[in-house]
Short mmCIF file of C-alpha atoms in Angstrom, two decimals:
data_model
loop_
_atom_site.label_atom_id
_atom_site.label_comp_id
_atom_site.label_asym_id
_atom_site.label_seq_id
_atom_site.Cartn_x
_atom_site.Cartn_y
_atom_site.Cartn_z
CA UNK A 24 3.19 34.23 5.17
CA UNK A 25 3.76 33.15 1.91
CA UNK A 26 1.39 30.72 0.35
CA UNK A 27 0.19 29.27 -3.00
CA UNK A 28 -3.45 29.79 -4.41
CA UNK A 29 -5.23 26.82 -5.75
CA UNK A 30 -9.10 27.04 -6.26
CA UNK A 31 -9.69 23.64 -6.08
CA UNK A 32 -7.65 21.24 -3.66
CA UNK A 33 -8.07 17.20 -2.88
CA UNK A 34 -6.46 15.23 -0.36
CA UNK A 35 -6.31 11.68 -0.71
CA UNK A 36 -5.30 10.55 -4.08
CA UNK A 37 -8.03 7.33 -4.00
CA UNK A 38 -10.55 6.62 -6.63
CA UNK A 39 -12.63 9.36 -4.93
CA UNK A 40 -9.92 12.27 -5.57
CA UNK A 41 -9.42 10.80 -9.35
CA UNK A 42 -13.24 10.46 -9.93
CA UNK A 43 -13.81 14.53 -8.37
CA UNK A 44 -10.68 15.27 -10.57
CA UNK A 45 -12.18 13.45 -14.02
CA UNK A 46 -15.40 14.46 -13.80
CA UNK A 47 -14.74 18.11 -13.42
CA UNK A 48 -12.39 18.08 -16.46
CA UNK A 49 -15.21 16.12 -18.57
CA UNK A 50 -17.71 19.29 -17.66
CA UNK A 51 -15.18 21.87 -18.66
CA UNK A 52 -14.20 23.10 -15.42
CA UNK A 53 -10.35 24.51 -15.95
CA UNK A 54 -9.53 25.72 -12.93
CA UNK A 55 -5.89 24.90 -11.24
CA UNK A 56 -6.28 21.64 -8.82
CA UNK A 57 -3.88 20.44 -6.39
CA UNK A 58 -3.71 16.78 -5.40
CA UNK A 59 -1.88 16.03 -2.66
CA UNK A 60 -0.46 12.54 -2.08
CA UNK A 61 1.16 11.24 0.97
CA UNK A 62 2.33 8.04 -0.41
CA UNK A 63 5.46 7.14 -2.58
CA UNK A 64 3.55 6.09 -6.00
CA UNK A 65 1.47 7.43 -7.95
CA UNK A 66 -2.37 6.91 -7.14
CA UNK A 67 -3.26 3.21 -7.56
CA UNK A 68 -6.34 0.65 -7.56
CA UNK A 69 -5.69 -0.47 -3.50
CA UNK A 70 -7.85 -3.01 -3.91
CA UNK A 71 -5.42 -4.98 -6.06
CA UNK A 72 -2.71 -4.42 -3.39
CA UNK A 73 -3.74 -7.57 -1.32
CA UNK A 74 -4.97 -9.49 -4.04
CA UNK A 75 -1.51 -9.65 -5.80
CA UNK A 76 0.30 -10.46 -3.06
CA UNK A 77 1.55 -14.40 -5.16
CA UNK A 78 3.66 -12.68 -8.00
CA UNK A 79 4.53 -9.79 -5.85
CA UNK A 80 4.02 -6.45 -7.90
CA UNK A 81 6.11 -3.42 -9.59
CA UNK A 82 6.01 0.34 -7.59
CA UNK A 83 3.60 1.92 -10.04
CA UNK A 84 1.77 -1.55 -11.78
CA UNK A 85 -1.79 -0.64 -11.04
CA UNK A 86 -1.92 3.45 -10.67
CA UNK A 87 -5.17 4.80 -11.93
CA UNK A 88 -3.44 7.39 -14.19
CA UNK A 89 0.03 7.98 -15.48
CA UNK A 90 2.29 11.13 -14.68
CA UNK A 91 0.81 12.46 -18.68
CA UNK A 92 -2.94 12.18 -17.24
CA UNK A 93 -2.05 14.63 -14.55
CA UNK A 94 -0.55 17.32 -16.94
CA UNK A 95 -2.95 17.10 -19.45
CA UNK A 96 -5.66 17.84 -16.92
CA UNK A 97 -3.59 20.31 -15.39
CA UNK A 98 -3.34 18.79 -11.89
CA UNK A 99 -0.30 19.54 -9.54
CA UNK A 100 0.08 16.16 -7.52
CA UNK A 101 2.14 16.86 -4.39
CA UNK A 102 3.65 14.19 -2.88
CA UNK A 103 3.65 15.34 0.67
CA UNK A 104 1.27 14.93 3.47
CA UNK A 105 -1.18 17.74 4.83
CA UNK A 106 -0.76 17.94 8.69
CA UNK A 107 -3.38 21.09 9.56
CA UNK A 108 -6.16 22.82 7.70
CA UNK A 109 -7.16 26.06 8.83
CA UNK A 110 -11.13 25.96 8.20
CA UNK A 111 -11.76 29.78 8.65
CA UNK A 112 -8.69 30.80 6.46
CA UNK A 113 -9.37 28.20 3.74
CA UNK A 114 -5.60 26.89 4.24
CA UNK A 115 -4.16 23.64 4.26
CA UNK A 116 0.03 23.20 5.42
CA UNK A 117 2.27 20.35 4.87
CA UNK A 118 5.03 18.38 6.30
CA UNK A 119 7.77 19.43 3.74
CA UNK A 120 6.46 23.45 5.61
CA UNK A 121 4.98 23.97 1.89
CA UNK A 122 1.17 26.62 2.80
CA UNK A 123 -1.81 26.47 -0.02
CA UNK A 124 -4.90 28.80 -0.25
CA UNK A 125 -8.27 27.14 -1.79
CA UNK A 126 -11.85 27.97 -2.62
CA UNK A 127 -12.60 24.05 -2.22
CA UNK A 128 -11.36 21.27 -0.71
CA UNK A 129 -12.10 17.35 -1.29
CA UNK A 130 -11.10 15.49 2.00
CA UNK A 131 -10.40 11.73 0.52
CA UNK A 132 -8.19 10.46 3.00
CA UNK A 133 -9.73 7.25 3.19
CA UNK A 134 -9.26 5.01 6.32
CA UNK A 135 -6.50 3.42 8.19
CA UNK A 136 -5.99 -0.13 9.25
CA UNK A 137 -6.89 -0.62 13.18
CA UNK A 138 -3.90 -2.49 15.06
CA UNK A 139 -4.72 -4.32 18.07
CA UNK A 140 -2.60 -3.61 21.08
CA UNK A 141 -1.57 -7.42 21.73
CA UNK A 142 0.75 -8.30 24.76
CA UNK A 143 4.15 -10.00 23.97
CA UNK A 144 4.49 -8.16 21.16
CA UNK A 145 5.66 -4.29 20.04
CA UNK A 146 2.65 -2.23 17.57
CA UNK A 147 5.34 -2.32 15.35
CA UNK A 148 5.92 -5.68 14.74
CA UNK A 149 2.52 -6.35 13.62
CA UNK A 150 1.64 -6.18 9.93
CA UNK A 151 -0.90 -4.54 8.24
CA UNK A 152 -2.28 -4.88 4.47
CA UNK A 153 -4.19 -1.25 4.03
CA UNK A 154 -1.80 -0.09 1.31
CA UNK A 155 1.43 -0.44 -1.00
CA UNK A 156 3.47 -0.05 1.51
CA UNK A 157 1.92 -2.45 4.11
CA UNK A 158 2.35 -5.08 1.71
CA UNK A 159 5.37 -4.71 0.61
CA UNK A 160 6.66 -4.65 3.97
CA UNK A 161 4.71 -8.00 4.12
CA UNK A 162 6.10 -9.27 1.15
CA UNK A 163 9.72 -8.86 2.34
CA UNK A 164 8.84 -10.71 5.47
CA UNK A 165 7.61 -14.08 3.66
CA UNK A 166 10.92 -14.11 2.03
CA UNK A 167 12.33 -15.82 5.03
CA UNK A 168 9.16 -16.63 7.09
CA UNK A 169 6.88 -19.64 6.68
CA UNK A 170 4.06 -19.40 9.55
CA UNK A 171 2.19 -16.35 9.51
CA UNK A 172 -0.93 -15.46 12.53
CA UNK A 173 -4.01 -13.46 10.79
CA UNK A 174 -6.24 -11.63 12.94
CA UNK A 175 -9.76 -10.97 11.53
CA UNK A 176 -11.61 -13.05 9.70
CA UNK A 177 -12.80 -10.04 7.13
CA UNK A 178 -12.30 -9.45 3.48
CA UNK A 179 -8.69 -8.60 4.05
CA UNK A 180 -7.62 -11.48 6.05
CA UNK A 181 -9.71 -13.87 4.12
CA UNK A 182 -7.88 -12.75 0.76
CA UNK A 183 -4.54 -12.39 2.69
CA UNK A 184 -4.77 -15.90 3.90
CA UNK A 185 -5.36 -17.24 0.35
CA UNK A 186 -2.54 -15.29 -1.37
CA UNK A 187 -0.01 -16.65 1.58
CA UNK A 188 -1.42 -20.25 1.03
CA UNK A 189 -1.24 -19.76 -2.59
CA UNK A 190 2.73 -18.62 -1.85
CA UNK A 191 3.35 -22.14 0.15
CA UNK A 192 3.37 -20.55 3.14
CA UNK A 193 1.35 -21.71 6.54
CA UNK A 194 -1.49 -19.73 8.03
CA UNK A 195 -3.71 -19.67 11.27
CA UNK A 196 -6.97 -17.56 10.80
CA UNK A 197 -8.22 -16.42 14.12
CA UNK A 198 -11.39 -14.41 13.84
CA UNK A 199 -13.67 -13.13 16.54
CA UNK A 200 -16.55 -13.82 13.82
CA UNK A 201 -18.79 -17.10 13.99
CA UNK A 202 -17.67 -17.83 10.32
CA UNK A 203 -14.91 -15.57 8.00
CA UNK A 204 -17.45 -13.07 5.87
CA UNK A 205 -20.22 -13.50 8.10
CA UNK A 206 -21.19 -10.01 7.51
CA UNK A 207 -21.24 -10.47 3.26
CA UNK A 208 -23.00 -13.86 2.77
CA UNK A 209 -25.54 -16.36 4.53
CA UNK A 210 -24.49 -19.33 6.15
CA UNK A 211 -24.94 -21.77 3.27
CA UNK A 212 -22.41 -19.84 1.24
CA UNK A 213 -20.08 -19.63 3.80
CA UNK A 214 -19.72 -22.96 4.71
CA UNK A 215 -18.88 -23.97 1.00
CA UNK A 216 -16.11 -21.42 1.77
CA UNK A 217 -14.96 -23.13 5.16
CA UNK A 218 -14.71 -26.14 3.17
CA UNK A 219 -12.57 -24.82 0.50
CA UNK A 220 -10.50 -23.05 3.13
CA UNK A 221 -9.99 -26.25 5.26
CA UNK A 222 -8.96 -28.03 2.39
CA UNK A 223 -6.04 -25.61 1.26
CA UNK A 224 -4.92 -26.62 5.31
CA UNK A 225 -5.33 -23.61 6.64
CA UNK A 226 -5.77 -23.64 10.81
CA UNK A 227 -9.03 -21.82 11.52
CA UNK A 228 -10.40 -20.56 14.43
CA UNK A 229 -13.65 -18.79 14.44
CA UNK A 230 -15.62 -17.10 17.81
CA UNK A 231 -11.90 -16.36 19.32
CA UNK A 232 -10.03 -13.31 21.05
CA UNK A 233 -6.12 -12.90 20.28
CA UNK A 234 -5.19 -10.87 23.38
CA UNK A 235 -1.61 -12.04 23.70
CA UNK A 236 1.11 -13.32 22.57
CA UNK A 237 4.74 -14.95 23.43
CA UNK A 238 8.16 -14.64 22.08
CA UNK A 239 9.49 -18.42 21.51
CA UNK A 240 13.04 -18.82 19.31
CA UNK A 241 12.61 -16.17 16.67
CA UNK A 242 9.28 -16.22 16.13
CA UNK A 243 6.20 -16.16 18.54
CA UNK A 244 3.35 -18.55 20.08
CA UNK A 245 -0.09 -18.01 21.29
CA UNK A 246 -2.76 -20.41 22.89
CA UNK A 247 -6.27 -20.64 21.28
CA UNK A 248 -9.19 -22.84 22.47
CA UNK A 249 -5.92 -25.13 24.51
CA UNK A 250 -3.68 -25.15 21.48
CA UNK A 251 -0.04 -23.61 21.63
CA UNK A 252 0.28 -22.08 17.97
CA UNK A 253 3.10 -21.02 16.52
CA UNK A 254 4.00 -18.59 14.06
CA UNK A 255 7.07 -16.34 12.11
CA UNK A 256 4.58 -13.09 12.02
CA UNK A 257 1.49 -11.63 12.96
CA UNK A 258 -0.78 -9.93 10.17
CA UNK A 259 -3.37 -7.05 11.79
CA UNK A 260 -6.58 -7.32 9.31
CA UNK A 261 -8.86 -6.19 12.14
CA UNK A 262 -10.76 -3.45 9.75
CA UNK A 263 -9.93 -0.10 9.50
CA UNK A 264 -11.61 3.30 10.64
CA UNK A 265 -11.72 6.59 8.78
CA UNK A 266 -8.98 8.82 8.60
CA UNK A 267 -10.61 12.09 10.36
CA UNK A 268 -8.14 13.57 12.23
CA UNK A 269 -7.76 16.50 9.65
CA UNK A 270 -11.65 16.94 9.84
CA UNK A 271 -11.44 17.46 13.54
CA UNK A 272 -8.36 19.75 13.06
CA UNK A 273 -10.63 21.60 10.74
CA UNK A 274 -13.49 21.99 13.16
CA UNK A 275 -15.47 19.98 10.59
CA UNK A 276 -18.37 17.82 12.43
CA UNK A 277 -17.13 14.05 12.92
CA UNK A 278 -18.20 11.04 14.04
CA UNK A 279 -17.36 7.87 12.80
CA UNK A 280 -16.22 9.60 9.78
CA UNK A 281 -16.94 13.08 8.39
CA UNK A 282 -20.40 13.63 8.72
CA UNK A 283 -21.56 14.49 4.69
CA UNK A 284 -25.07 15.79 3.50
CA UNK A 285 -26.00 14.29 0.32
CA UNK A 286 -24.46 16.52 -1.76
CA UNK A 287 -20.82 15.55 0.23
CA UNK A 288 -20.72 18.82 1.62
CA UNK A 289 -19.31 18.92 5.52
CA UNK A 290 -20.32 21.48 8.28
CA UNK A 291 -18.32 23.65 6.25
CA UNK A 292 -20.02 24.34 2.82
CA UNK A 293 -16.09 24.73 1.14
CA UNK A 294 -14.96 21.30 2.91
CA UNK A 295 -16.42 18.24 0.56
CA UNK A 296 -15.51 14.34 1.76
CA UNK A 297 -16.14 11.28 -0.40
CA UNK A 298 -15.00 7.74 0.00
CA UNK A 299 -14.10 5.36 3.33
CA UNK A 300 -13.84 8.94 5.30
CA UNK A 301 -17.50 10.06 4.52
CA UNK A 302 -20.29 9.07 6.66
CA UNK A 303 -23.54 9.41 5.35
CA UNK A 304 -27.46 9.32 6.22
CA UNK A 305 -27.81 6.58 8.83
CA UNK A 306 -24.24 6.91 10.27
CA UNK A 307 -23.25 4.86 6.96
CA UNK A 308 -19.55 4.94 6.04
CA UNK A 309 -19.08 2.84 2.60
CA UNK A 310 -16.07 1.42 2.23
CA UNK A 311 -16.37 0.20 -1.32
CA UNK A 312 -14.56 1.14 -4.02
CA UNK A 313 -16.76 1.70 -6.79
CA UNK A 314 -19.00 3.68 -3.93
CA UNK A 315 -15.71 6.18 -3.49
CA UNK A 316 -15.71 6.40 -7.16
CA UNK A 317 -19.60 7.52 -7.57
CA UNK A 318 -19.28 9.77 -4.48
CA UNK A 319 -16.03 11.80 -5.72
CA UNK A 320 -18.43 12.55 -9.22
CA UNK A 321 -20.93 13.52 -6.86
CA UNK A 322 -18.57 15.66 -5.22
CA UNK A 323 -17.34 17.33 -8.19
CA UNK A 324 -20.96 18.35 -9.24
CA UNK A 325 -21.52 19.98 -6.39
CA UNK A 326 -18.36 22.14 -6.99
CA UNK A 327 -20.01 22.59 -10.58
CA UNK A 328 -23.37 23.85 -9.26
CA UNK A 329 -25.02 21.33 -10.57
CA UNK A 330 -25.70 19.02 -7.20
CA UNK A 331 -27.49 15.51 -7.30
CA UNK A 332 -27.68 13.77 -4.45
CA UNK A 333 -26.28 11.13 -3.21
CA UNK A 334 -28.91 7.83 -2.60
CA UNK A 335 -26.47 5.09 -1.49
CA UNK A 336 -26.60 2.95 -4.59
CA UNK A 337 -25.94 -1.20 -3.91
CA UNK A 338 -22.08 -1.36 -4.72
CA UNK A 339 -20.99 -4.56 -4.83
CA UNK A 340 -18.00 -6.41 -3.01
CA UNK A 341 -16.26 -8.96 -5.21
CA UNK A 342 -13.73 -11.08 -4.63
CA UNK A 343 -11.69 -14.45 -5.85
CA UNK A 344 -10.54 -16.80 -3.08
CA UNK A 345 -9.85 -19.97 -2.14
CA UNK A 346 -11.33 -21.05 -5.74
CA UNK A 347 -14.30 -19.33 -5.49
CA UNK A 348 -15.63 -16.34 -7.19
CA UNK A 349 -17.83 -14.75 -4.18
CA UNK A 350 -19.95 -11.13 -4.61
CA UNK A 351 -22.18 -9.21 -2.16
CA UNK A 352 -24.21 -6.15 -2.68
CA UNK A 353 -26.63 -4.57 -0.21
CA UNK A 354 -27.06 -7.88 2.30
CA UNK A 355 -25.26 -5.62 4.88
CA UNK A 356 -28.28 -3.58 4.87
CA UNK A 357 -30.83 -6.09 5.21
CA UNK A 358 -33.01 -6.15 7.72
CA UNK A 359 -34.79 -9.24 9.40
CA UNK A 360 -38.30 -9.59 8.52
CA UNK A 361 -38.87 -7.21 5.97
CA UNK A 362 -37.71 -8.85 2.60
CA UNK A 363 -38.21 -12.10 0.38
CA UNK A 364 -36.02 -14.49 -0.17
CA UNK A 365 -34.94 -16.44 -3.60
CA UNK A 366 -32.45 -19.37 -3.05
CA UNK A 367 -30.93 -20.71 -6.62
CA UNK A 368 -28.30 -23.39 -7.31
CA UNK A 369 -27.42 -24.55 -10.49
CA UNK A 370 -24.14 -26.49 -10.58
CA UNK A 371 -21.03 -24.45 -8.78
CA UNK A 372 -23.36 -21.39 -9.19
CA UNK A 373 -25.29 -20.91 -5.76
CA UNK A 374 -27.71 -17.45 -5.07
CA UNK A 375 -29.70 -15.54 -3.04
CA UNK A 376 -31.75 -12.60 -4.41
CA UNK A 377 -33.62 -10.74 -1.62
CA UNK A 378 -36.70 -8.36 -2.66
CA UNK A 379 -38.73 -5.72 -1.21
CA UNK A 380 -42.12 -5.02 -2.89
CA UNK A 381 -41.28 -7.51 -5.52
CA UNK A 382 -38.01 -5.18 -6.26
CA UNK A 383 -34.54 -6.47 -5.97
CA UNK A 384 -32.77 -5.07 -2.86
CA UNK A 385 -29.49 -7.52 -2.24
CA UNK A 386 -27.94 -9.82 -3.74
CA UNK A 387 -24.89 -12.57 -3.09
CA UNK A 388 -23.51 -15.68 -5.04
CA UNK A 389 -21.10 -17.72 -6.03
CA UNK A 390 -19.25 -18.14 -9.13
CA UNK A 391 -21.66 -16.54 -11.77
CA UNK A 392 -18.30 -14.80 -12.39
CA UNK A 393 -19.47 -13.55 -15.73
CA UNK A 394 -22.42 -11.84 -15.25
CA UNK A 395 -21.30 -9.75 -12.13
CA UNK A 396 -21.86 -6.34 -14.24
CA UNK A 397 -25.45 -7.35 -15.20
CA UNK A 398 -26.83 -8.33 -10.93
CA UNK A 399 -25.08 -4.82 -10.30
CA UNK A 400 -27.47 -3.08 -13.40
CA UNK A 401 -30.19 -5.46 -11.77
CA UNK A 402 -29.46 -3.93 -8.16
CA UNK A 403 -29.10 -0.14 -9.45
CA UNK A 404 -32.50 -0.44 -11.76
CA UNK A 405 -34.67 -2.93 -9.00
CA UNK A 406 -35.73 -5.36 -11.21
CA UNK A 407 -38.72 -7.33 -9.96
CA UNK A 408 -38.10 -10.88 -10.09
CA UNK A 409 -39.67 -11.45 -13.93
CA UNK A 410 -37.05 -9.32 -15.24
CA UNK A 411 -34.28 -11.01 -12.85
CA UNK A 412 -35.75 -14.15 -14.32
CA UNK A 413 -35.52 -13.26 -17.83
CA UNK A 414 -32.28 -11.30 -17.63
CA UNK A 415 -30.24 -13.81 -15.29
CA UNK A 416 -31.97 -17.53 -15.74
CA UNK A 417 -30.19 -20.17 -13.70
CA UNK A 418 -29.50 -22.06 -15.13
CA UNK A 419 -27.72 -19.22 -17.67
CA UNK A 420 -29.01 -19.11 -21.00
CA UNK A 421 -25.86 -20.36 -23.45
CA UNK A 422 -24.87 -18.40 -26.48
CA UNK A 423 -24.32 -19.95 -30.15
CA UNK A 424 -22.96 -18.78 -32.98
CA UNK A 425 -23.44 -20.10 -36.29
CA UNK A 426 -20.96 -19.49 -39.50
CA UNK A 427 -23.34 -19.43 -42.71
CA UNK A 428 -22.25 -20.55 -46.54
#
């Protein structure tokens, strides 16, 4: 067989792969790394995919790195996708046939979007938003569509329905959730949400099933709660699960995702995972991007011998919709009964800082836009609520300057 040797190999070219990647060229590790990437771009920001759906966007607009960052740092990115790793021979094979040796191996093959089997209607036709490509598939479809179904009232289809409003285009929001973001924020902050959302005319339907649906002209129909709906296309944003199937082909112990210690390694002490395919202490499988990010560093100390575990630091969620700045860290986590409280409002700005032991341990809000960067520092260094006081007074302290002579 004839195979190449690389001693250090990711797959997945996320924020996890380009973290691993940076941080073991910042410690002056040299060794040859292959990155292998199964999509048709270089490696880009995916949570901007979504979000930029208005203007539309260019094939390479918001890669992490250009083509020079990858030959500086002496990284071999394959475009190709790995179908089989061979655990016990520390091999990994391709589509294009191509066969690669390692000593390590970063699995960072995120997740993929979950597509509900719906009646009336082929897999195929459904739209997804997981990545470039999704989109842009979605993108060409509003050219000549105007009505568009979203299932799942998460992050995705919350954010999907406001860039299609924001295009002029019509949208029914079905969600098996009580409220959109139910999960992210308390009730108080998501009904200022429903009432932005109802305002831009958008048909919502929360506490609801879509099993089924029916072909009517060229486009489709489906009852809710009595109504006939119709609609031009259906967009899945049902969540996504992690991408594991190499993992099991690797023998590698899975559950929900790839079960990780918390140093990242797997069962297999050469096999690493970080980002949306890790699962961590608690069954916890992050889903963040700036918790892919820290867990690919991680990662890449590990491979450095010089390991520090992993804690599951508060990332945050952010995001801008419906005319709302909205951010979440940690209230995922909560649980009933064992915290306190703070409820703040101070014009548009409305908060709730939750502490354990006088320590911060979640956060949420709306519109205190500017000092997102300083409740994540609060979150990371558990301020007690003097210091969250001092450090982010509602209402915000204002800054002068004064020009002397």
């Amino acid at each position: 067989m004839s195979f190449q040797n690389y001693p250090i190999i990711a797959i997945g070219a996320s924020i996890a792969s380009i973290s691993f990647i940076r941080t073991l060229r910042e410690n002056g590790d040299k060794r040859k790394i292959l990155l292998v990437h199964g999509e048709d771009r270089l490696p880009y920001k995916r949570t901007k995919i979504n979000k930029n759906m208005v203007r539309g966007f260019d094939k390479d607009e918001f890669k992490i790195a250009d083509e020079q960052w990858y030959m500086d740092n002496d990284v071999t990115l394959l475009f190709d996708r790995v179908i089989n790793i061979d655990s016990a021979e520390k091999m990994i094979s391709t589509k294009s046939g191509q066969v690669f040796s390692y000593g390590k191996l970063l699995l960072a093959t995120g997740a993929a979007s979950v597509v509900p089997k719906l009646s009336g209607i082929e897999q195929q036709e459904i739209h997804k938003v997981q990545n470039a490509y999704d989109v842009d598939q979605v993108l060409e479809a509003c050219a000549d569509k105007e009505r568009f179904l979203i299932i799942g009232g998460g992050v995705e289809g919350v954010e999907t329905a406001d860039q299609l409003i924001r295009k002029g285009k019509q949208v029914i929001l079905a969600s098996r959730m009580k409220q959109p973001l139910q999960k992210l924020f308390p009730e108080s902050l998501l009904n200022v949400l429903l009432e932005k959302m109802l305002a831009r005319d958008l048909k919502l339907f929360s506490g609801v099933s879509v099993s089924s649906v029916r072909k009517k002209g060229v486009g489709y129909c489906t009852t809710i709660l009595g109504q006939e709906l119709e609609f031009d296309a259906v967009i899945a944003c049902t969540g996504a699960i992690p991408n594991v199937d190499l993992a099991v082909k690797a023998d590698l112990k899975v559950e929900r995702g790839i079960v990780v210690n918390e140093y990242l390694q797997t069962s297999d002490k050469d096999i690493l995972a970080a980002g949306d395919v890790a699962q961590h202490n608690r069954g916890v499988v992050t889903g963040l991007w700036h918790a892919a990010e820290h867990q690919g560093k991680l990662a890449a100390l590990n491979v450095l011998g010089t390991p520090q575990p992993h804690s599951l630091p508060p990332y945050r969620l952010k995001t801008e919709v419906f005319g709302l700045f909205m951010f979440s860290a940690a209230y995922d986590l909560l649980v009933p009964g064992q915290y306190e409280v703070v409820e703040e409002k101070d014009g548009d700005i409305h908060r709730f800082m939750y502490y354990e032991d006088d320590k911060l341990l979640a956060a949420v809000f709306i519109n205190d836009k500017d000092r997102a960067k300083t409740y994540q520092q609060a979150l990371f260094e558990k301020w007690d609520k003097n210091k969250v006081k001092e450090e982010l007074p509602l209402p915000a302290k204002l800054g002068f300057s004064f020009a002397l002579g």
